């Protein structure tokens, strides 16, 4: 029964427009325009107005959305309406006066510029052509034919996210935590449900830690476009010091598309780093001293 409601309303609107079209002094053709489209595309159509009056007519176009349950809806400016669902706001047609001489036919161009965030579905709108000396008078009288527009928007969006970045915060970490970040780039700019993990391996190929990636895990910061992961420790098998490999394995969207990337990093605890710096300093000092001593010896030999 619910499926029959839209059909019944469209039929009623069709006959109402047909009767209004024949009864008045103005004819609008076609009575119904059926279109299909996708977000971000523009559809072009032409409505032909024919005067059957014996005087000059001043016509104004009025656009309204049609709700299949509530009927006509008042046109609202862009800032007051959800542009992802408003066919009336996608329709561009001359809002100035259209003048018709007795017996004259005139073509009126219209464009349907489907919004970039338009949601899939079937939308209905009505373009009414009212007569009046001013727009205010025409809209108040509401006398004139209408053209009904039915637009079906298909859901052809593809989950086209790609991994823009996956990296360690720095190549060498002297203490915990180790921080990673990743960034996804999605052309559709839609929220994507993410699920996955970062697996950490030591130089021997042993898995030493796993970071879950999901909204409930508390590991990922979901504020902003860049997600940050913190690794508190490397487990007992990690041994602390050494070179590690982090593998990001991420699935996203309804199709669970898989993304994978790898990054390498070092962990050198401060005590080891201090010892290494002291050894390196001593080694450099010894080399400098050796060169200095060799230089002085050669200078002494030349003097003799």
Backbone as numpy.savetxt, mean C-alpha at the origin, in Angstrom:
# Nx Ny Nz CAx CAy CAz Cx Cy Cz
-32.18 -15.08 -0.54 -33.01 -13.87 -0.54 -32.15 -12.63 -0.54
-31.02 -12.67 0.22 -30.14 -11.50 0.30 -29.53 -11.18 -1.06
-29.21 -12.24 -1.85 -28.60 -12.01 -3.15 -29.58 -11.36 -4.11
-30.90 -11.57 -3.88 -31.90 -11.00 -4.78 -32.14 -9.53 -4.53
-31.76 -9.03 -3.35 -32.02 -7.62 -3.01 -31.34 -6.66 -3.97
-30.00 -6.81 -4.27 -29.37 -5.87 -5.20 -30.01 -5.90 -6.57
-30.40 -7.09 -7.06 -31.01 -7.20 -8.38 -32.34 -6.47 -8.42
-33.16 -6.66 -7.39 -34.46 -5.99 -7.34 -34.31 -4.48 -7.32
-33.37 -3.98 -6.52 -33.18 -2.53 -6.41 -32.69 -1.96 -7.73
-31.76 -2.65 -8.40 -31.25 -2.16 -9.68 -32.37 -2.12 -10.72
-33.23 -3.15 -10.72 -34.36 -3.16 -11.66 -35.30 -2.00 -11.39
-35.59 -1.76 -10.10 -36.47 -0.64 -9.74 -35.86 0.68 -10.17
-34.56 0.86 -9.90 -33.89 2.09 -10.31 -33.89 2.25 -11.81
-33.73 1.15 -12.53 -33.73 1.21 -13.99 -35.06 1.73 -14.51
-36.16 1.13 -14.04 -37.47 1.55 -14.52 -37.82 2.95 -14.05
-37.36 3.32 -12.86 -37.61 4.69 -12.39 -36.91 5.69 -13.30
-35.67 5.39 -13.66 -34.93 6.28 -14.55 -35.55 6.30 -15.93
-36.04 5.13 -16.39 -36.63 5.05 -17.72 -37.89 5.90 -17.79
-38.75 5.78 -16.77 -39.97 6.57 -16.75 -39.67 8.05 -16.66
-38.67 8.40 -15.83 -38.29 9.80 -15.67 -37.73 10.34 -16.97
-36.97 9.50 -17.67 -36.35 9.90 -18.93 -37.41 10.22 -19.97
-38.44 9.39 -20.10 -39.45 9.58 -21.13 -40.43 10.68 -20.77
-40.65 10.90 -19.49 -41.69 11.84 -19.09 -41.24 13.27 -19.20
-39.95 13.53 -19.06 -39.48 14.90 -19.05 -39.15 15.41 -20.44
-38.51 16.60 -20.45 -38.11 17.23 -21.70 -36.66 16.96 -22.03
-36.03 16.06 -21.30 -34.62 15.76 -21.50 -34.42 14.25 -21.51
-33.59 13.79 -22.42 -33.25 12.37 -22.51 -31.76 12.20 -22.26
-31.41 11.23 -21.43 -30.01 10.90 -21.17 -29.76 9.47 -21.63
-28.73 9.28 -22.43 -28.37 7.96 -22.95 -26.88 7.73 -22.75
-26.49 6.52 -22.28 -27.32 5.36 -21.94 -27.93 5.50 -20.56
-28.89 4.65 -20.28 -29.53 4.67 -18.98 -28.67 3.97 -17.94
-27.98 2.92 -18.36 -27.12 2.15 -17.45 -25.75 1.97 -18.08
-24.72 2.15 -17.29 -23.34 1.89 -17.71 -22.76 0.83 -16.77
-22.36 -0.28 -17.35 -21.72 -1.36 -16.58 -20.24 -1.39 -16.93
-19.39 -1.31 -15.91 -17.94 -1.30 -16.15 -17.25 -2.23 -15.16
-16.06 -2.67 -15.57 -15.18 -3.44 -14.69 -13.82 -2.77 -14.69
-13.16 -2.81 -13.57 -11.85 -2.15 -13.50 -11.04 -2.63 -12.32
-9.89 -1.99 -12.18 -8.95 -2.29 -11.11 -8.49 -0.97 -10.49
-7.93 -1.02 -9.29 -7.39 0.22 -8.69 -6.37 0.89 -9.60
-6.38 2.21 -9.57 -5.42 3.07 -10.27 -5.67 3.21 -11.78
-6.75 2.67 -12.31 -6.98 2.84 -13.74 -8.11 3.84 -13.95
-8.19 4.38 -15.17 -9.21 5.37 -15.52 -10.09 4.80 -16.63
-11.39 4.85 -16.43 -12.37 4.41 -17.42 -13.07 5.63 -18.00
-13.23 5.65 -19.31 -13.86 6.80 -19.97 -15.19 6.39 -20.59
-16.18 7.26 -20.44 -17.50 7.03 -21.01 -18.07 8.35 -21.51
-19.14 8.24 -22.28 -19.83 9.42 -22.80 -21.32 9.26 -22.55
-21.94 10.31 -22.02 -23.39 10.35 -21.86 -23.93 11.39 -22.84
-24.94 11.00 -23.60 -25.53 11.91 -24.60 -26.82 12.48 -24.03
-26.91 13.80 -24.01 -28.11 14.50 -23.56 -28.85 15.04 -24.78
-30.16 14.83 -24.81 -30.98 15.31 -25.93 -32.16 16.11 -25.38
-32.27 17.35 -25.86 -33.36 18.22 -25.41 -34.59 18.00 -26.27
-35.73 17.83 -25.63 -37.02 17.74 -26.33 -37.91 18.92 -25.97
-37.29 19.94 -25.38 -38.03 21.14 -24.99 -38.00 22.15 -26.13
-38.87 23.15 -26.05 -38.91 24.21 -27.06 -38.26 25.49 -26.54
-37.37 25.34 -25.57 -36.65 26.48 -25.00 -35.24 26.03 -24.63
-34.37 26.99 -24.37 -33.01 26.64 -23.97 -33.02 26.12 -22.54
-32.33 24.99 -22.35 -32.30 24.34 -21.04 -30.93 24.53 -20.39
-30.95 24.77 -19.10 -29.73 24.79 -18.29 -29.72 23.53 -17.43
-28.72 22.68 -17.66 -28.66 21.38 -17.00 -27.42 21.30 -16.12
-27.57 20.68 -14.96 -26.45 20.46 -14.03 -26.37 18.97 -13.69
-25.15 18.45 -13.69 -24.93 17.05 -13.34 -24.73 16.91 -11.84
-25.42 15.95 -11.25 -25.33 15.68 -9.82 -24.99 14.20 -9.65
-23.94 13.92 -8.87 -23.47 12.54 -8.70 -23.72 12.09 -7.27
-24.28 10.90 -7.13 -24.53 10.32 -5.81 -24.19 8.84 -5.82
-23.69 8.37 -4.69 -23.56 6.93 -4.50 -24.94 6.34 -4.29
-25.09 5.07 -4.62 -26.34 4.36 -4.38 -26.05 3.18 -3.48
-26.71 3.14 -2.35 -26.61 2.01 -1.45 -27.74 1.04 -1.78
-27.41 -0.24 -1.93 -28.42 -1.20 -2.37 -29.55 -1.36 -1.35
-29.32 -0.91 -0.13 -30.36 -1.00 0.90 -30.98 0.35 1.21
-30.15 1.40 1.24 -30.63 2.71 1.68 -30.95 3.66 0.53
-30.64 3.28 -0.70 -30.90 4.16 -1.83 -29.83 5.22 -2.00
-30.23 6.40 -2.51 -29.28 7.47 -2.80 -28.58 7.95 -1.53
-27.31 8.30 -1.71 -26.55 8.91 -0.63 -26.03 10.26 -1.10
-26.02 11.21 -0.20 -25.55 12.55 -0.53 -24.07 12.52 -0.90
-23.72 13.28 -1.94 -22.31 13.38 -2.33 -21.54 14.13 -1.26
-20.38 13.60 -0.91 -19.54 14.22 0.11 -18.16 14.47 -0.47
-17.51 15.53 0.01 -16.17 15.85 -0.46 -15.19 14.78 0.03
-14.02 14.75 -0.60 -13.05 13.67 -0.37 -12.67 13.52 1.09
-12.56 14.64 1.82 -12.10 14.57 3.21 -13.16 14.00 4.14
-14.40 13.83 3.66 -15.48 13.36 4.52 -15.95 11.95 4.19
-15.23 11.26 3.32 -15.71 9.96 2.86 -14.55 9.00 2.74
-14.85 7.71 2.82 -13.84 6.67 2.62 -13.61 6.50 1.13
-12.49 7.02 0.63 -12.24 7.02 -0.81 -12.00 5.62 -1.37
-11.80 4.64 -0.50 -11.61 3.28 -1.00 -12.93 2.62 -1.38
-14.07 3.30 -1.07 -15.37 2.69 -1.32 -16.37 3.64 -1.96
-15.95 4.80 -2.42 -16.89 5.81 -2.90 -16.78 5.99 -4.41
-17.67 5.34 -5.15 -17.68 5.47 -6.61 -17.97 6.91 -7.02
-18.85 7.59 -6.30 -19.20 8.97 -6.66 -17.98 9.88 -6.67
-17.05 9.65 -5.76 -15.84 10.48 -5.70 -14.81 10.10 -6.75
-14.98 8.94 -7.38 -14.07 8.56 -8.47 -14.55 9.10 -9.82
-15.82 9.53 -9.87 -16.40 9.99 -11.14 -16.08 11.47 -11.34
-15.54 11.77 -12.50 -15.27 13.16 -12.88 -16.13 13.51 -14.08
-16.97 14.53 -13.92 -17.86 15.00 -14.97 -18.04 16.49 -14.78
-18.33 17.20 -15.83 -18.48 18.65 -15.74 -19.56 19.01 -14.72
-19.18 19.83 -13.75 -20.15 20.27 -12.74 -20.70 21.66 -13.07
-20.24 22.22 -14.19 -20.76 23.51 -14.61 -22.08 23.35 -15.37
-22.65 24.45 -15.81 -23.92 24.40 -16.52 -23.73 23.80 -17.91
-24.66 22.94 -18.30 -24.69 22.36 -19.65 -25.91 22.95 -20.34
-25.70 23.75 -21.36 -26.79 24.42 -22.05 -27.19 23.65 -23.30
-28.49 23.46 -23.47 -29.02 22.74 -24.63 -30.09 23.59 -25.30
-29.94 23.80 -26.60 -30.96 24.48 -27.39 -32.07 23.50 -27.73
-33.23 23.97 -28.14 -34.34 23.06 -28.50 -33.91 22.03 -29.54
-34.13 20.75 -29.23 -33.79 19.67 -30.15 -32.31 19.33 -30.23
-31.48 19.99 -29.45 -30.03 19.78 -29.54 -29.60 18.53 -28.77
-28.58 17.85 -29.32 -27.93 16.75 -28.63 -26.51 17.17 -28.26
-26.09 16.78 -27.09 -24.74 17.14 -26.65 -24.13 15.95 -25.90
-22.87 15.67 -26.23 -22.14 14.59 -25.57 -21.40 15.15 -24.35
-21.53 14.46 -23.25 -20.87 14.86 -22.01 -19.88 13.76 -21.62
-18.61 14.13 -21.56 -17.57 13.16 -21.21 -17.52 12.96 -19.69
-17.27 11.73 -19.31 -17.06 11.45 -17.89 -15.93 10.44 -17.76
-15.22 10.53 -16.66 -14.13 9.61 -16.36 -14.36 8.99 -14.98
-14.03 7.73 -14.88 -14.06 7.04 -13.59 -12.62 6.73 -13.22
-12.06 7.53 -12.34 -10.68 7.34 -11.90 -10.69 6.54 -10.60
-10.51 5.24 -10.75 -10.60 4.35 -9.59 -9.44 4.62 -8.64
-9.77 4.79 -7.38 -8.76 5.15 -6.38 -7.69 4.09 -6.22
-6.48 4.49 -5.81 -5.38 3.53 -5.66 -5.61 2.51 -4.56
-6.45 2.85 -3.58 -6.73 1.92 -2.48 -8.15 1.37 -2.55
-8.74 1.39 -3.75 -10.10 0.90 -3.91 -10.19 -0.57 -3.53
-11.22 -0.89 -2.78 -11.42 -2.27 -2.35 -12.24 -3.04 -3.38
-11.96 -4.32 -3.49 -12.70 -5.15 -4.43 -14.17 -5.21 -4.04
-15.04 -5.22 -5.05 -16.47 -5.27 -4.80 -17.24 -4.65 -5.95
-18.56 -4.55 -5.78 -19.44 -3.95 -6.78 -20.00 -2.66 -6.21
-19.87 -1.57 -6.96 -20.29 -0.25 -6.51 -21.32 0.32 -7.48
-22.20 1.15 -6.92 -23.27 1.75 -7.72 -23.30 3.25 -7.47
-23.53 4.00 -8.53 -23.68 5.46 -8.42 -24.67 5.92 -9.47
-25.16 7.12 -9.29 -26.14 7.68 -10.22 -25.73 9.10 -10.58
-25.71 9.37 -11.90 -25.47 10.73 -12.38 -26.82 11.28 -12.83
-27.33 12.25 -12.12 -28.60 12.87 -12.45 -28.36 14.18 -13.19
-29.22 14.47 -14.14 -29.12 15.71 -14.92 -30.37 16.54 -14.64
-30.21 17.52 -13.73 -31.33 18.33 -13.27 -31.35 19.67 -13.98
-32.56 20.17 -14.21 -32.73 21.46 -14.88 -32.97 22.55 -13.85
-32.37 23.72 -14.10 -32.57 24.86 -13.23 -31.73 26.04 -13.68
-32.11 27.22 -13.28 -31.35 28.41 -13.68 -30.01 28.48 -12.95
-29.93 27.87 -11.76 -28.68 27.77 -11.00 -28.55 26.33 -10.48
-27.35 25.99 -10.03 -27.16 24.65 -9.48 -28.04 24.44 -8.25
-28.13 25.44 -7.40 -28.94 25.31 -6.19 -30.40 25.02 -6.55
-30.91 25.74 -7.54 -32.30 25.53 -7.96 -32.49 24.15 -8.57
-31.50 23.73 -9.39 -31.61 22.42 -10.04 -31.60 21.30 -9.01
-30.71 21.38 -8.03 -30.64 20.33 -7.01 -31.89 20.33 -6.13
-32.50 21.47 -5.96 -33.72 21.54 -5.15 -34.91 20.95 -5.91
-34.99 21.20 -7.22 -36.12 20.70 -8.01 -36.01 19.19 -8.27
-34.78 18.74 -8.50 -34.51 17.31 -8.75 -35.39 16.75 -9.86
-35.46 17.47 -10.97 -36.22 17.02 -12.12 -35.28 16.76 -13.28
-35.26 15.51 -13.74 -34.41 15.18 -14.87 -34.04 13.71 -14.87
-33.54 13.22 -15.98 -33.18 11.81 -16.10 -31.87 11.49 -15.39
-31.58 10.21 -15.29 -30.35 9.77 -14.63 -29.69 8.66 -15.44
-28.39 8.54 -15.25 -27.62 7.41 -15.78 -27.05 6.65 -14.60
-27.35 5.37 -14.55 -26.85 4.53 -13.47 -25.51 3.94 -13.86
-24.59 3.91 -12.92 -23.26 3.34 -13.17 -23.02 2.21 -12.19
-22.74 1.05 -12.74 -22.37 -0.12 -11.94 -20.91 -0.44 -12.23
-20.11 -0.49 -11.20 -18.68 -0.73 -11.36 -18.26 -1.92 -10.51
-17.64 -2.89 -11.16 -17.11 -4.05 -10.45 -15.59 -3.96 -10.41
-15.04 -3.97 -9.22 -13.59 -3.91 -9.04 -13.11 -5.29 -8.61
-12.25 -5.86 -9.42 -11.72 -7.19 -9.12 -10.51 -7.07 -8.22
-10.28 -8.10 -7.45 -9.13 -8.13 -6.54 -7.97 -8.82 -7.24
-7.17 -8.01 -7.94 -6.01 -8.55 -8.65 -4.71 -8.23 -7.93
-4.83 -7.82 -6.68 -3.62 -7.47 -5.95 -2.76 -8.70 -5.72
-1.48 -8.54 -5.86 -0.53 -9.61 -5.63 0.35 -9.26 -4.46
0.63 -10.27 -3.69 1.51 -10.05 -2.54 2.93 -9.97 -3.06
3.33 -8.74 -3.40 4.62 -8.56 -4.06 5.67 -7.96 -3.16
5.66 -8.32 -1.90 6.66 -7.77 -0.99 8.02 -8.37 -1.30
9.04 -7.58 -1.09 10.40 -8.10 -1.22 11.23 -7.60 -0.05
12.26 -8.33 0.23 13.12 -8.00 1.36 14.06 -6.88 0.94
13.86 -5.72 1.54 14.69 -4.56 1.21 16.01 -4.60 1.97
15.98 -5.13 3.18 17.17 -5.09 4.02 17.10 -6.17 5.09
18.23 -6.84 5.31 18.41 -7.70 6.48 19.87 -7.58 6.87
20.12 -7.10 8.07 21.51 -6.85 8.46 21.65 -6.91 9.97
22.90 -7.15 10.40 23.24 -7.01 11.81 23.51 -5.53 12.08
23.27 -5.12 13.30 23.43 -3.71 13.64 24.86 -3.24 13.45
25.83 -4.15 13.63 27.24 -3.86 13.39 27.94 -5.17 13.07
29.08 -5.12 12.41 29.77 -6.38 12.06 30.38 -7.10 13.25
30.72 -6.36 14.32 31.33 -6.96 15.50 30.57 -6.50 16.75
30.22 -7.46 17.60 29.54 -7.16 18.87 30.47 -7.56 20.01
30.65 -6.62 20.95 31.51 -6.88 22.10 30.73 -7.34 23.32
29.41 -7.23 23.26 28.57 -7.71 24.36 27.16 -7.94 23.83
26.36 -8.65 24.58 24.97 -8.89 24.24 24.12 -7.67 24.63
22.99 -7.44 23.97 22.41 -8.29 22.94 22.95 -7.99 21.54
22.81 -8.97 20.67 23.09 -8.79 19.25 21.79 -8.32 18.59
21.88 -7.29 17.78 20.68 -6.70 17.18 20.69 -6.88 15.67
19.54 -7.29 15.14 19.33 -7.41 13.71 18.14 -6.53 13.32
18.06 -6.20 12.06 16.89 -5.48 11.56 16.60 -5.93 10.14
15.32 -5.89 9.79 14.94 -6.19 8.41 13.83 -5.25 7.99
13.76 -5.01 6.69 12.76 -4.11 6.13 12.13 -4.76 4.90
10.80 -4.77 4.88 10.07 -5.28 3.73 9.54 -4.12 2.91
9.52 -4.29 1.61 8.96 -3.28 0.71 7.79 -3.91 -0.02
6.61 -3.31 0.13 5.40 -3.86 -0.47 4.75 -2.79 -1.33
4.62 -3.05 -2.64 4.05 -2.07 -3.56 2.58 -1.78 -3.25
1.87 -2.77 -2.73 0.46 -2.56 -2.42 0.27 -1.78 -1.13
1.34 -1.65 -0.38 1.29 -0.89 0.87 0.18 -1.39 1.81
0.06 -2.69 1.88 -0.93 -3.29 2.76 -0.24 -4.00 3.92
-0.88 -4.04 5.08 -0.30 -4.79 6.19 -0.21 -6.27 5.83
0.92 -6.87 6.12 1.13 -8.28 5.80 1.34 -9.08 7.09
0.57 -10.14 7.28 0.84 -11.00 8.43 2.16 -11.74 8.23
3.06 -11.58 9.18 4.39 -12.18 9.07 4.53 -13.35 10.03
5.34 -14.30 9.61 5.65 -15.43 10.47 7.00 -15.98 10.03
7.86 -16.28 10.97 9.17 -16.80 10.58 10.12 -16.83 11.76
11.40 -16.87 11.44 12.41 -16.93 12.50 13.77 -16.58 11.93
14.67 -16.22 12.84 16.08 -16.03 12.51 16.86 -17.11 13.24
17.61 -17.90 12.49 18.39 -19.01 13.06 19.87 -18.63 13.07
20.51 -18.81 14.22 21.92 -18.46 14.40 22.76 -19.73 14.44
23.82 -19.76 13.63 24.73 -20.91 13.58 26.16 -20.45 13.87
26.90 -21.31 14.59 28.31 -21.00 14.83 29.16 -21.52 13.67
30.48 -21.41 13.80 31.37 -21.79 12.70 31.36 -23.29 12.44
30.93 -24.07 13.40 30.86 -25.52 13.22 29.52 -25.96 12.62
28.65 -24.99 12.31 27.36 -25.32 11.72 26.32 -25.74 12.73
26.57 -25.50 14.01 25.62 -25.86 15.05 24.64 -24.71 15.29
23.37 -25.04 15.42 22.37 -24.02 15.71 22.48 -23.64 17.18
22.72 -22.35 17.43 22.94 -21.91 18.80 21.81 -21.02 19.33
20.94 -20.53 18.45 19.83 -19.69 18.91 18.80 -19.57 17.80
17.55 -19.32 18.21 16.45 -19.10 17.26 15.64 -17.91 17.75
15.37 -16.99 16.85 14.54 -15.83 17.16 13.21 -15.96 16.42
12.09 -16.11 17.11 10.80 -16.16 16.42 10.38 -14.77 15.94
9.72 -14.73 14.81 9.22 -13.47 14.26 7.71 -13.59 14.11
6.98 -12.94 14.98 5.53 -12.84 14.86 5.04 -11.76 15.81
3.82 -11.36 15.65 3.30 -10.24 16.43 3.14 -10.58 17.90
2.95 -11.86 18.19 2.73 -12.26 19.58 4.03 -12.59 20.30
5.10 -12.78 19.58 6.33 -13.27 20.19 7.05 -12.27 21.06
6.80 -10.99 20.86 7.47 -9.98 21.67 8.91 -9.75 21.28
9.38 -10.41 20.23 10.76 -10.23 19.81 10.88 -9.09 18.82
9.93 -9.02 17.90 9.97 -8.00 16.86 9.24 -6.74 17.33
9.83 -5.59 17.04 9.16 -4.31 17.29 8.35 -3.96 16.06
7.03 -3.91 16.21 6.17 -3.72 15.05 5.79 -2.27 14.85
6.56 -1.36 15.38 6.29 0.07 15.20 7.23 0.60 14.13
6.64 1.07 13.05 7.46 1.60 11.96 7.76 0.53 10.93
8.31 0.97 9.80 8.53 0.03 8.69 9.68 -0.93 8.91
10.61 -0.62 9.84 11.77 -1.47 10.03 11.60 -2.27 11.32
11.69 -3.59 11.20 11.49 -4.46 12.35 12.85 -4.78 12.98
12.93 -4.70 14.29 14.18 -4.92 15.00 14.09 -6.17 15.86
15.15 -6.99 15.82 15.22 -8.22 16.59 16.40 -8.16 17.53
16.20 -8.61 18.77 17.28 -8.61 19.76 17.57 -10.04 20.20
18.84 -10.41 20.18 19.29 -11.72 20.61 19.98 -11.57 21.96
19.36 -12.10 23.02 19.89 -11.89 24.37 21.17 -12.67 24.61
21.23 -13.91 24.11 22.44 -14.72 24.30 22.53 -15.74 23.18
23.65 -16.44 23.12 23.87 -17.40 22.05 23.80 -18.84 22.53
23.34 -19.06 23.71 23.17 -20.43 24.19 24.48 -21.05 24.63
24.36 -22.21 25.24 25.55 -22.87 25.79 26.49 -23.38 24.70
25.92 -23.77 23.54 26.78 -24.32 22.48 27.48 -23.24 21.69
27.08 -21.99 21.90 27.67 -20.91 21.11 29.10 -20.63 21.48
29.41 -20.71 22.74 30.77 -20.45 23.17 31.14 -19.00 23.20
30.19 -18.10 22.88 30.49 -16.67 22.96 31.32 -16.17 21.81
32.63 -16.29 21.93 33.54 -15.74 20.93 33.43 -16.52 19.61
33.47 -15.75 18.49 33.51 -16.42 17.20 32.70 -15.71 16.13
32.75 -16.30 14.95 32.00 -15.79 13.80 30.72 -16.59 13.66
29.61 -15.87 13.43 28.31 -16.51 13.37 27.60 -16.18 12.06
26.67 -17.04 11.74 25.83 -16.85 10.56 24.37 -16.77 11.00
23.66 -15.73 10.56 22.24 -15.58 10.87 21.44 -15.75 9.58
20.48 -16.65 9.61 19.62 -16.91 8.45 18.21 -16.45 8.78
17.70 -15.49 7.99 16.32 -15.03 8.14 15.43 -15.86 7.21
14.43 -16.46 7.78 13.45 -17.22 6.99 12.08 -16.68 7.36
11.43 -16.05 6.39 10.22 -15.29 6.67 9.14 -15.65 5.66
7.95 -15.94 6.14 6.80 -16.14 5.25 5.78 -15.05 5.55
5.08 -14.60 4.51 4.16 -13.48 4.68 2.94 -13.68 3.81
1.87 -12.94 4.17 0.65 -12.93 3.37 -0.15 -14.21 3.46
-1.29 -14.19 2.78 -2.18 -15.35 2.80 -1.58 -16.54 2.08
-0.71 -16.27 1.10 -0.10 -17.36 0.33 1.15 -17.91 0.99
1.55 -17.33 2.10 2.73 -17.77 2.85 3.97 -17.81 1.97
4.18 -16.75 1.21 5.36 -16.63 0.36 6.61 -16.58 1.22
7.66 -17.29 0.80 8.87 -17.43 1.61 9.96 -16.48 1.13
10.59 -15.81 2.09 11.75 -14.95 1.85 12.88 -15.45 2.73
14.09 -15.46 2.19 15.23 -15.93 2.98 16.46 -15.09 2.66
17.26 -14.81 3.69 18.50 -14.06 3.49 19.47 -14.44 4.61
20.76 -14.12 4.39 21.81 -14.51 5.33 22.73 -13.33 5.60
23.19 -13.24 6.85 24.15 -12.21 7.23 25.15 -12.83 8.22
26.40 -12.35 8.17 27.46 -12.85 9.06 27.85 -11.75 10.05
28.27 -12.16 11.24 28.71 -11.19 12.24 29.67 -11.88 13.21
30.41 -11.07 13.93 31.36 -11.57 14.94 30.88 -11.20 16.33
31.17 -12.08 17.27 30.98 -11.79 18.70 32.33 -11.93 19.38
32.82 -10.82 19.92 34.10 -10.81 20.64 33.85 -10.18 22.00
33.70 -10.98 23.06 33.46 -10.42 24.39 34.57 -9.45 24.80
34.22 -8.49 25.66 35.17 -7.44 26.05 36.48 -7.99 26.61
36.48 -8.97 27.50 37.76 -9.48 28.02 38.67 -9.99 26.90
38.08 -10.73 25.97 38.88 -11.23 24.85 39.32 -10.07 23.96
38.43 -9.11 23.78 38.78 -7.96 22.94 39.93 -7.18 23.56
39.91 -7.01 24.90 40.99 -6.28 25.57 42.31 -7.02 25.41
42.28 -8.34 25.60 43.50 -9.13 25.42 44.00 -9.01 23.98
43.09 -9.09 23.05 43.46 -8.99 21.63 44.07 -7.62 21.33
43.47 -6.57 21.90 44.00 -5.22 21.67 45.39 -5.08 22.28
45.57 -5.65 23.48 46.89 -5.57 24.12 47.93 -6.33 23.30
47.57 -7.53 22.82 48.50 -8.30 21.99 48.82 -7.55 20.70
47.77 -6.99 20.09 47.98 -6.25 18.84 48.84 -5.03 19.08
48.59 -4.34 20.20 49.40 -3.16 20.52 50.86 -3.55 20.75
51.05 -4.65 21.49 52.42 -5.11 21.74 53.11 -5.51 20.44
52.37 -6.17 19.56 52.94 -6.59 18.28 53.32 -5.39 17.43
52.42 -4.41 17.36 52.73 -3.21 16.59 53.91 -2.47 17.21
53.93 -2.41 18.55 55.05 -1.75 19.22 56.37 -2.45 18.94
56.35 -3.78 18.94 57.57 -4.55 18.65 58.05 -4.29 17.23
57.12 -4.24 16.29 57.50 -3.99 14.89 58.09 -2.60 14.74
57.43 -1.63 15.37 57.94 -0.25 15.29 59.33 -0.16 15.93
59.49 -0.82 17.07 60.78 -0.79 17.76 61.87 -1.46 16.91
61.50 -2.57 16.26 62.47 -3.27 15.41 62.91 -2.39 14.25
61.96 -1.74 13.60 62.30 -0.83 12.50 63.14 0.34 12.99
62.77 0.85 14.16 63.51 1.98 14.72 64.96 1.57 15.01
65.11 0.40 15.60 66.45 -0.09 15.92 67.26 -0.35 14.66
66.61 -0.93 13.63 67.29 -1.20 12.38 67.72 0.10 11.70
66.85 1.09 11.76 67.16 2.39 11.15 68.35 3.04 11.85
68.37 2.98 13.18 69.48 3.57 13.93 70.79 2.83 13.65
70.72 1.51 13.49 71.92 0.72 13.22 72.51 1.09 11.86
71.65 1.26 10.86 72.13 1.64 9.53 72.72 3.05 9.55
72.10 3.92 10.29 72.64 5.29 10.39 74.01 5.27 11.06
74.17 4.43 12.07 75.45 4.33 12.77 76.52 3.77 11.85
76.17 2.74 11.04 77.13 2.14 10.12 77.58 3.13 9.06
76.66 3.97 8.59 77.01 4.96 7.57 77.97 6.01 8.13
77.79 6.36 9.38 78.68 7.36 10.00 80.09 6.80 10.11
80.22 5.51 10.45 81.55 4.91 10.57 82.20 4.74 9.19
